[in-house]
Short mmCIF file of C-alpha atoms and ligand atoms in Angstrom, two decimals:
data_model
loop_
_atom_site.label_atom_id
_atom_site.label_comp_id
_atom_site.label_asym_id
_atom_site.label_seq_id
_atom_site.Cartn_x
_atom_site.Cartn_y
_atom_site.Cartn_z
CA MET A 1 -88.36 -2.68 -144.38
CA ALA A 2 -91.39 -3.05 -142.10
CA ALA A 3 -91.52 0.80 -142.13
CA THR A 4 -93.76 1.90 -139.22
CA ALA A 5 -96.78 3.98 -140.04
CA ILE A 6 -96.08 7.09 -138.11
CA ASN A 7 -97.06 9.80 -140.34
CA LYS A 8 -96.43 12.73 -138.12
CA HIS A 9 -94.62 15.48 -139.94
CA PRO A 10 -91.89 16.07 -138.76
CA VAL A 11 -91.11 12.97 -136.84
CA PRO A 12 -91.30 14.10 -133.21
CA GLU A 13 -88.20 14.12 -131.05
CA GLY A 14 -87.94 10.88 -128.87
CA ALA A 15 -89.54 8.78 -131.55
CA ARG A 16 -88.09 5.34 -132.35
CA ILE A 17 -86.17 5.39 -135.67
CA THR A 18 -85.54 2.05 -137.43
CA ILE A 19 -82.13 1.58 -138.94
CA CYS A 20 -81.61 -1.39 -141.32
CA GLU A 21 -78.01 -2.38 -141.66
CA VAL A 22 -77.38 -3.04 -145.25
CA GLY A 23 -73.56 -3.37 -145.06
CA PRO A 24 -73.58 -7.19 -145.38
CA ARG A 25 -75.47 -6.92 -148.65
CA ASP A 26 -75.12 -3.60 -150.32
CA GLY A 27 -71.61 -3.18 -148.80
CA PHE A 28 -70.16 -6.50 -149.53
CA GLN A 29 -71.84 -6.99 -152.99
CA ILE A 30 -69.39 -4.53 -154.53
CA GLU A 31 -66.22 -5.85 -152.92
CA ALA A 32 -63.89 -7.39 -155.46
CA SER A 33 -62.19 -9.96 -153.28
CA PHE A 34 -64.24 -12.61 -151.65
CA ILE A 35 -64.84 -11.96 -147.91
CA PRO A 36 -64.55 -15.31 -146.22
CA THR A 37 -68.08 -16.48 -144.92
CA LYS A 38 -66.84 -16.67 -141.34
CA LYS A 39 -65.73 -13.11 -141.38
CA LYS A 40 -69.13 -12.04 -142.87
CA ILE A 41 -70.80 -13.80 -139.95
CA GLU A 42 -68.49 -12.19 -137.33
CA ILE A 43 -69.23 -8.69 -138.75
CA ILE A 44 -72.98 -9.32 -138.67
CA ASN A 45 -72.89 -10.54 -135.10
CA ALA A 46 -70.73 -7.44 -134.06
CA LEU A 47 -73.47 -5.23 -135.58
CA PHE A 48 -76.18 -7.11 -133.63
CA ALA A 49 -74.09 -6.57 -130.52
CA SER A 50 -74.29 -2.81 -130.98
CA GLY A 51 -78.06 -2.98 -130.65
CA LEU A 52 -79.02 -2.93 -134.35
CA ARG A 53 -81.87 -5.30 -134.94
CA HIS A 54 -82.78 -4.98 -138.74
CA MET A 55 -80.17 -6.67 -140.71
CA GLN A 56 -80.07 -7.07 -144.50
CA ALA A 57 -77.74 -10.06 -144.22
CA THR A 58 -77.22 -10.96 -147.88
CA SER A 59 -78.96 -11.31 -151.18
CA PHE A 60 -80.45 -14.37 -152.95
CA VAL A 61 -79.50 -13.56 -156.53
CA SER A 62 -77.75 -15.30 -159.26
CA PRO A 63 -74.19 -16.24 -157.95
CA ARG A 64 -72.98 -15.38 -161.41
CA ALA A 65 -74.30 -11.98 -161.15
CA VAL A 66 -72.91 -11.31 -157.64
CA PRO A 67 -70.20 -13.95 -156.79
CA GLN A 68 -69.52 -12.30 -153.42
CA LEU A 69 -72.90 -13.30 -152.00
CA ALA A 70 -72.90 -16.86 -153.33
CA ASP A 71 -72.72 -18.00 -149.75
CA ALA A 72 -75.94 -16.50 -148.68
CA GLU A 73 -77.52 -19.75 -147.21
CA THR A 74 -74.36 -20.37 -145.10
CA VAL A 75 -74.26 -16.93 -143.89
CA LEU A 76 -77.90 -17.10 -142.69
CA ALA A 77 -77.37 -20.37 -141.01
CA GLY A 78 -74.35 -19.02 -139.05
CA ILE A 79 -75.43 -15.63 -137.72
CA ASP A 80 -76.97 -14.83 -134.33
CA ARG A 81 -80.75 -14.08 -134.07
CA PRO A 82 -80.95 -11.87 -131.13
CA GLU A 83 -84.39 -11.17 -129.71
CA GLY A 84 -86.35 -8.83 -131.73
CA SER A 85 -84.21 -9.26 -134.72
CA MET A 86 -85.47 -8.81 -138.22
CA ILE A 87 -83.28 -10.62 -140.85
CA THR A 88 -83.97 -9.71 -144.31
CA ALA A 89 -82.41 -10.28 -147.68
CA LEU A 90 -82.64 -8.82 -151.15
CA ILE A 91 -84.30 -10.94 -153.84
CA PRO A 92 -84.76 -10.20 -157.57
CA ASN A 93 -87.18 -13.01 -158.47
CA LEU A 94 -89.24 -16.08 -157.48
CA ARG A 95 -86.12 -18.31 -157.32
CA GLY A 96 -84.60 -15.78 -154.77
CA ALA A 97 -87.81 -15.80 -152.76
CA GLU A 98 -87.76 -19.67 -152.64
CA ARG A 99 -84.11 -19.65 -151.53
CA ALA A 100 -84.80 -16.86 -148.96
CA VAL A 101 -87.82 -18.74 -147.46
CA GLY A 102 -85.72 -21.88 -147.22
CA ALA A 103 -83.04 -20.02 -145.30
CA GLY A 104 -85.45 -18.78 -142.90
CA VAL A 105 -85.47 -14.93 -143.33
CA ASP A 106 -88.04 -12.79 -141.56
CA ALA A 107 -88.53 -10.39 -144.51
CA VAL A 108 -87.32 -9.89 -147.94
CA HIS A 109 -86.47 -6.64 -149.92
CA THR A 110 -87.54 -7.20 -153.68
CA VAL A 111 -85.84 -5.09 -156.18
CA VAL A 112 -87.09 -3.32 -159.33
CA SER A 113 -85.58 -0.11 -160.77
CA ALA A 114 -87.78 2.97 -161.34
CA SER A 115 -85.61 3.36 -164.69
CA GLU A 116 -85.84 0.80 -167.46
CA THR A 117 -82.17 0.95 -168.35
CA HIS A 118 -81.06 0.27 -164.83
CA ASN A 119 -83.57 -2.64 -164.37
CA LEU A 120 -82.28 -4.09 -167.54
CA LYS A 121 -78.69 -3.97 -166.41
CA ASN A 122 -79.47 -5.04 -162.91
CA VAL A 123 -81.89 -7.90 -163.45
CA ASN A 124 -82.13 -8.42 -167.22
CA ARG A 125 -85.68 -7.64 -167.75
CA SER A 126 -88.22 -4.80 -168.16
CA ILE A 127 -89.94 -3.10 -165.25
CA ASP A 128 -93.15 -4.63 -166.08
CA THR A 129 -91.74 -8.19 -166.43
CA SER A 130 -90.16 -7.79 -162.95
CA LEU A 131 -93.58 -6.51 -161.51
CA MET A 132 -95.43 -9.39 -163.13
CA ASP A 133 -92.96 -11.90 -161.86
CA PHE A 134 -93.58 -10.49 -158.43
CA GLU A 135 -97.23 -11.94 -158.42
CA ALA A 136 -96.04 -15.36 -158.00
CA THR A 137 -93.12 -14.15 -155.64
CA PHE A 138 -95.51 -12.30 -153.34
CA ALA A 139 -97.94 -15.32 -153.22
CA LEU A 140 -95.13 -17.55 -152.18
CA LEU A 141 -93.93 -15.11 -149.54
CA ASP A 142 -97.47 -14.58 -148.16
CA ARG A 143 -97.95 -18.40 -147.72
CA ALA A 144 -94.53 -18.51 -145.97
CA GLY A 145 -95.42 -15.70 -143.62
CA VAL A 146 -92.43 -13.59 -144.82
CA ALA A 147 -92.87 -9.86 -144.77
CA VAL A 148 -92.02 -7.84 -147.95
CA GLU A 149 -90.48 -4.38 -148.42
CA GLY A 150 -90.84 -3.43 -152.14
CA GLY A 151 -87.60 -2.04 -153.21
CA ILE A 152 -87.45 0.71 -155.92
CA ALA A 153 -83.89 1.25 -157.08
CA THR A 154 -82.77 4.44 -158.94
CA ALA A 155 -85.84 6.24 -157.19
CA PHE A 156 -84.13 9.50 -157.23
CA GLY A 157 -82.32 9.54 -160.62
CA CYS A 158 -80.71 7.07 -162.86
CA PRO A 159 -77.01 7.11 -164.01
CA PHE A 160 -78.11 6.17 -167.49
CA GLU A 161 -81.44 8.01 -168.05
CA GLY A 162 -81.08 11.02 -165.76
CA VAL A 163 -84.18 12.26 -164.13
CA VAL A 164 -86.70 9.86 -162.72
CA PRO A 165 -90.10 11.53 -162.27
CA PRO A 166 -91.64 11.01 -158.90
CA GLU A 167 -94.90 9.96 -160.53
CA GLN A 168 -92.94 6.95 -161.94
CA VAL A 169 -91.84 6.06 -158.43
CA ALA A 170 -95.33 6.40 -157.09
CA ARG A 171 -96.77 4.35 -159.86
CA ILE A 172 -94.34 1.46 -158.98
CA ALA A 173 -95.19 1.97 -155.21
CA ARG A 174 -98.83 1.69 -155.98
CA ARG A 175 -98.25 -1.55 -157.97
CA TYR A 176 -96.27 -2.84 -154.87
CA GLN A 177 -99.20 -1.94 -152.64
CA ASP A 178 -101.69 -3.81 -154.91
CA LEU A 179 -99.44 -6.82 -154.76
CA GLY A 180 -99.64 -6.70 -150.93
CA ALA A 181 -96.49 -4.97 -149.81
CA ALA A 182 -96.88 -3.07 -146.48
CA SER A 183 -93.85 -0.78 -147.32
CA VAL A 184 -91.62 0.28 -150.01
CA GLY A 185 -87.97 1.18 -149.74
CA LEU A 186 -86.80 4.00 -152.09
CA GLY A 187 -83.30 3.24 -153.19
CA ASP A 188 -80.97 6.10 -154.07
CA THR A 189 -78.59 3.72 -156.09
CA THR A 190 -76.02 6.30 -157.14
CA GLY A 191 -76.48 9.08 -154.70
CA MET A 192 -78.65 11.40 -156.85
CA ALA A 193 -81.08 12.20 -154.16
CA THR A 194 -81.48 15.74 -152.83
CA PRO A 195 -83.87 17.14 -150.17
CA ALA A 196 -86.11 18.33 -152.93
CA THR A 197 -86.33 15.04 -154.83
CA VAL A 198 -86.84 13.20 -151.45
CA ARG A 199 -89.70 15.36 -150.53
CA ALA A 200 -91.21 15.06 -154.06
CA ALA A 201 -90.98 11.24 -154.09
CA VAL A 202 -92.49 10.89 -150.49
CA GLN A 203 -95.28 13.11 -151.21
CA ALA A 204 -96.04 11.45 -154.66
CA ILE A 205 -96.29 8.04 -152.94
CA ARG A 206 -98.42 9.39 -150.07
CA ALA A 207 -100.84 10.69 -152.67
CA GLU A 208 -100.91 7.70 -154.94
CA ALA A 209 -100.61 4.85 -152.34
CA PRO A 210 -102.08 6.06 -149.07
CA GLY A 211 -101.14 3.96 -145.95
CA LEU A 212 -98.15 2.43 -147.64
CA GLY A 213 -94.94 2.53 -145.43
CA ILE A 214 -91.84 4.26 -146.79
CA GLY A 215 -88.32 3.48 -146.03
CA LEU A 216 -85.32 5.58 -147.44
CA HIS A 217 -81.96 4.17 -148.66
CA PHE A 218 -79.49 6.87 -149.42
CA HIS A 219 -76.00 6.68 -150.82
CA ASN A 220 -73.55 9.43 -149.93
CA THR A 221 -71.99 9.76 -153.42
CA ARG A 222 -72.36 13.68 -153.44
CA GLY A 223 -72.20 14.35 -149.75
CA VAL A 224 -75.77 15.07 -149.08
CA GLY A 225 -76.92 11.65 -147.73
CA LEU A 226 -77.64 12.69 -144.13
CA ALA A 227 -79.28 15.88 -145.32
CA CYS A 228 -81.69 13.78 -147.24
CA VAL A 229 -82.41 11.85 -143.94
CA MET A 230 -83.15 15.20 -142.26
CA THR A 231 -85.69 15.77 -145.08
CA GLY A 232 -87.14 12.25 -144.54
CA LEU A 233 -87.69 13.07 -140.94
CA ALA A 234 -89.25 16.32 -141.77
CA GLU A 235 -91.67 14.31 -143.99
CA GLY A 236 -92.46 11.78 -141.20
CA VAL A 237 -90.33 8.90 -142.44
CA THR A 238 -88.89 6.61 -139.59
CA HIS A 239 -87.09 3.86 -141.53
CA TYR A 240 -83.62 4.28 -142.98
CA ASP A 241 -81.07 1.89 -144.38
CA ALA A 242 -77.34 2.47 -143.77
CA SER A 243 -74.05 0.65 -144.14
CA VAL A 244 -71.34 0.04 -141.59
CA GLY A 245 -68.19 2.21 -142.33
CA GLY A 246 -70.15 3.66 -145.34
CA LEU A 247 -69.56 0.59 -147.47
CA GLY A 248 -71.62 -0.05 -150.49
CA GLY A 249 -72.56 0.38 -154.02
CA CYS A 250 -74.39 -1.37 -156.97
CA PRO A 251 -72.10 -3.30 -159.23
CA PHE A 252 -74.60 -2.58 -162.13
CA ALA A 253 -74.61 1.17 -161.95
CA ALA A 254 -71.98 3.44 -163.10
CA GLY A 255 -70.39 5.65 -160.48
CA ALA A 256 -71.87 3.93 -157.57
CA THR A 257 -70.24 4.56 -154.10
CA GLY A 258 -71.02 3.97 -150.53
CA ASN A 259 -74.21 4.09 -148.52
CA ILE A 260 -74.74 6.61 -145.79
CA CYS A 261 -72.68 5.38 -142.92
CA THR A 262 -74.44 3.58 -140.09
CA GLU A 263 -72.18 5.15 -137.32
CA ASP A 264 -72.63 8.59 -138.73
CA LEU A 265 -76.34 8.09 -138.94
CA VAL A 266 -76.64 6.88 -135.36
CA TYR A 267 -74.54 9.75 -134.17
CA LEU A 268 -76.84 12.24 -135.87
CA LEU A 269 -79.96 10.58 -134.74
CA ASN A 270 -78.84 10.01 -131.04
CA GLU A 271 -77.64 13.65 -130.84
CA SER A 272 -80.91 14.84 -132.24
CA GLY A 273 -82.81 13.13 -129.56
CA TYR A 274 -84.16 10.25 -131.54
CA ASP A 275 -84.38 6.68 -130.19
CA THR A 276 -82.22 4.26 -132.40
CA GLY A 277 -81.50 1.61 -129.72
CA VAL A 278 -77.86 1.58 -130.88
CA ASP A 279 -74.80 1.97 -128.72
CA LEU A 280 -72.44 4.09 -130.80
CA ASP A 281 -69.23 2.92 -129.17
CA ALA A 282 -70.12 -0.72 -129.84
CA LEU A 283 -71.09 0.19 -133.33
CA ILE A 284 -67.74 1.93 -133.95
CA ALA A 285 -66.11 -1.32 -132.78
CA ALA A 286 -68.09 -3.21 -135.35
CA ALA A 287 -67.03 -0.62 -138.10
CA MET A 288 -63.30 -1.17 -136.96
CA LEU A 289 -63.62 -4.87 -137.26
CA THR A 290 -65.14 -4.42 -140.76
CA GLN A 291 -62.23 -2.11 -141.79
CA GLU A 292 -59.66 -4.67 -140.54
CA VAL A 293 -61.43 -7.55 -142.35
CA LEU A 294 -61.47 -5.53 -145.64
CA GLY A 295 -57.88 -4.26 -145.10
CA ARG A 296 -58.44 -0.60 -146.20
CA ASP A 297 -59.80 2.62 -144.90
CA LEU A 298 -63.64 3.01 -144.93
CA PRO A 299 -65.33 6.31 -145.52
CA GLY A 300 -67.22 6.48 -142.35
CA GLN A 301 -66.30 9.80 -140.33
CA VAL A 302 -67.40 9.04 -136.80
CA MET A 303 -65.39 5.85 -136.65
CA LYS A 304 -62.32 7.95 -137.12
CA SER A 305 -63.31 11.01 -134.95
CA GLY A 306 -65.15 9.17 -132.22
CA PRO A 307 -68.16 10.38 -130.39
CA ARG A 308 -68.70 14.10 -129.89
CA LEU A 309 -67.57 14.14 -126.28
CA ARG A 310 -64.54 12.01 -126.80
CA ARG A 311 -61.77 13.40 -124.66
CA PHE A 312 -58.31 13.74 -125.67
CA ASP A 313 -55.19 13.80 -123.30
CA PRO A 314 -53.97 17.34 -123.40
CA GLY A 315 -50.48 15.99 -123.13
CA LEU A 316 -50.75 14.44 -126.50
CA THR A 317 -50.92 16.43 -129.78
CA GLU A 318 -53.15 13.89 -131.65
CA GLY A 319 -56.67 15.21 -132.22
CA ALA A 320 -55.91 18.36 -130.34
CA THR A 321 -55.15 20.62 -133.36
CA GLY A 322 -57.01 23.33 -135.14
N1 COA B 1 -80.50 -17.39 -157.17
C1 COA B 1 -79.69 -18.07 -157.73
N2 COA B 1 -79.64 -18.42 -159.02
C2 COA B 1 -80.66 -17.82 -159.79
C3 COA B 1 -81.52 -16.95 -159.32
C4 COA B 1 -81.48 -16.62 -157.90
N3 COA B 1 -82.35 -15.79 -157.40
N4 COA B 1 -82.29 -16.53 -160.36
C5 COA B 1 -81.77 -17.01 -161.42
N5 COA B 1 -80.78 -17.96 -161.11
C6 COA B 1 -79.97 -18.75 -161.97
C7 COA B 1 -80.87 -19.61 -162.95
O1 COA B 1 -81.18 -20.82 -162.20
C8 COA B 1 -79.99 -19.77 -164.10
O2 COA B 1 -79.03 -20.69 -163.78
P1 COA B 1 -78.39 -21.74 -164.90
O3 COA B 1 -77.90 -20.88 -165.90
O4 COA B 1 -77.35 -22.46 -164.15
O5 COA B 1 -79.51 -22.57 -165.35
C9 COA B 1 -79.33 -18.51 -164.21
O6 COA B 1 -79.34 -17.82 -163.01
C10 COA B 1 -79.94 -17.56 -165.29
O7 COA B 1 -81.27 -17.37 -164.83
P2 COA B 1 -82.38 -16.41 -165.58
O8 COA B 1 -83.68 -16.52 -165.01
O9 COA B 1 -82.20 -16.58 -167.12
O10 COA B 1 -81.81 -15.09 -165.12
P3 COA B 1 -80.91 -13.93 -165.86
O11 COA B 1 -79.74 -14.45 -166.46
O12 COA B 1 -81.96 -13.18 -166.81
O13 COA B 1 -80.50 -13.02 -164.66
C11 COA B 1 -81.10 -12.30 -162.50
C12 COA B 1 -81.61 -12.44 -163.89
C13 COA B 1 -82.12 -11.55 -161.72
C14 COA B 1 -81.13 -13.79 -161.82
C15 COA B 1 -79.81 -11.76 -162.35
O14 COA B 1 -79.69 -10.56 -163.16
C16 COA B 1 -79.35 -11.31 -160.86
O15 COA B 1 -79.25 -12.24 -159.99
N6 COA B 1 -79.23 -9.95 -160.66
C17 COA B 1 -78.95 -9.57 -159.39
C18 COA B 1 -78.66 -8.08 -159.45
C19 COA B 1 -78.19 -7.51 -158.02
O16 COA B 1 -78.00 -8.35 -157.05
N7 COA B 1 -77.90 -6.22 -157.99
C20 COA B 1 -77.50 -5.50 -156.93
C21 COA B 1 -78.70 -5.13 -156.02
S1 COA B 1 -79.52 -3.91 -156.52
ZN1 ZN B 2 -77.84 0.87 -152.23
#
């Protein structure tokens, strides 16, 4: 979302990297038991307290499709809005845009899939119908002064169709640019991205839609999520989505698992000399709170091991083995 237009390859050390926290949307949407609205708000506010400023706080979709996020308006009304915050929400259609504008979002993330089968399963229509519906949606958002990131799901592969050609992703990106989007967000819905497919998609978009911002949204399904971020950085991309504790997944995709984990990403970026504006200890505290609310272990790794220079008491055996 609101991806900056730095196109230096690779992104120079010291540059600001924008991290959009998507746990409250991508993470919560796949949770089977309803998370009390008050707890959702508490987690979002803890995430803001760590310094994160871009927050995908919920989605405005059919409550029958995603019952977990039926409380979208109440969540938005209850969360902090720290200075510089950018509150965004996922929307699938015009109705979602109307609700998001009514709830006072700063930006929206529209969603269409790069594969027909996933688009049908996710939003019950063809890719072209989705894009046609977006004409009225974008006009409404433009009048309301709400920024749009054009989301492209299954951008690196589809669990139903397999390979998604980079040209197809670039074609949709170009449609988004023509509709007025300043940026697109490439969603790796079921963790099929690899460094090679990331490079191909980013380069195809740069050729087809010059000047369009690009954000990357990876899932760590096959363990290469952070490697894909390194490829994104090498290609000049400065905007990444991530999810607290590594929560996440699409309920309408077979084999979906968690996003890349925000603490792990912040650790990697901070240690690589990039500027994230996020305090890792405070973020780990937010991940611990999320784990406590959900009542089960989350996949995040840095939340378990702590920062690199965490010091252990030599008198204790915990953490001092191997
Ligand atoms: N918010 C709330 N309700 C909505 C809505 C929205 N954005 N869009 C549609 N609806 C309601 C309609 O009012 C209608 O309600 P009714 O049956 O009470 O009259 C009902 O949903 C069906 O509307 P319709 O336009 O026929 O939609 P559909 O059944 O074809 O479903 C979507 C299309 C897009 C609404 C639905 O598939 C959806 O919400 N998908 C979300 C997918 C998602 O979040 N995936 C995870 C992220 S990738
Ligand atoms: Zn996702």
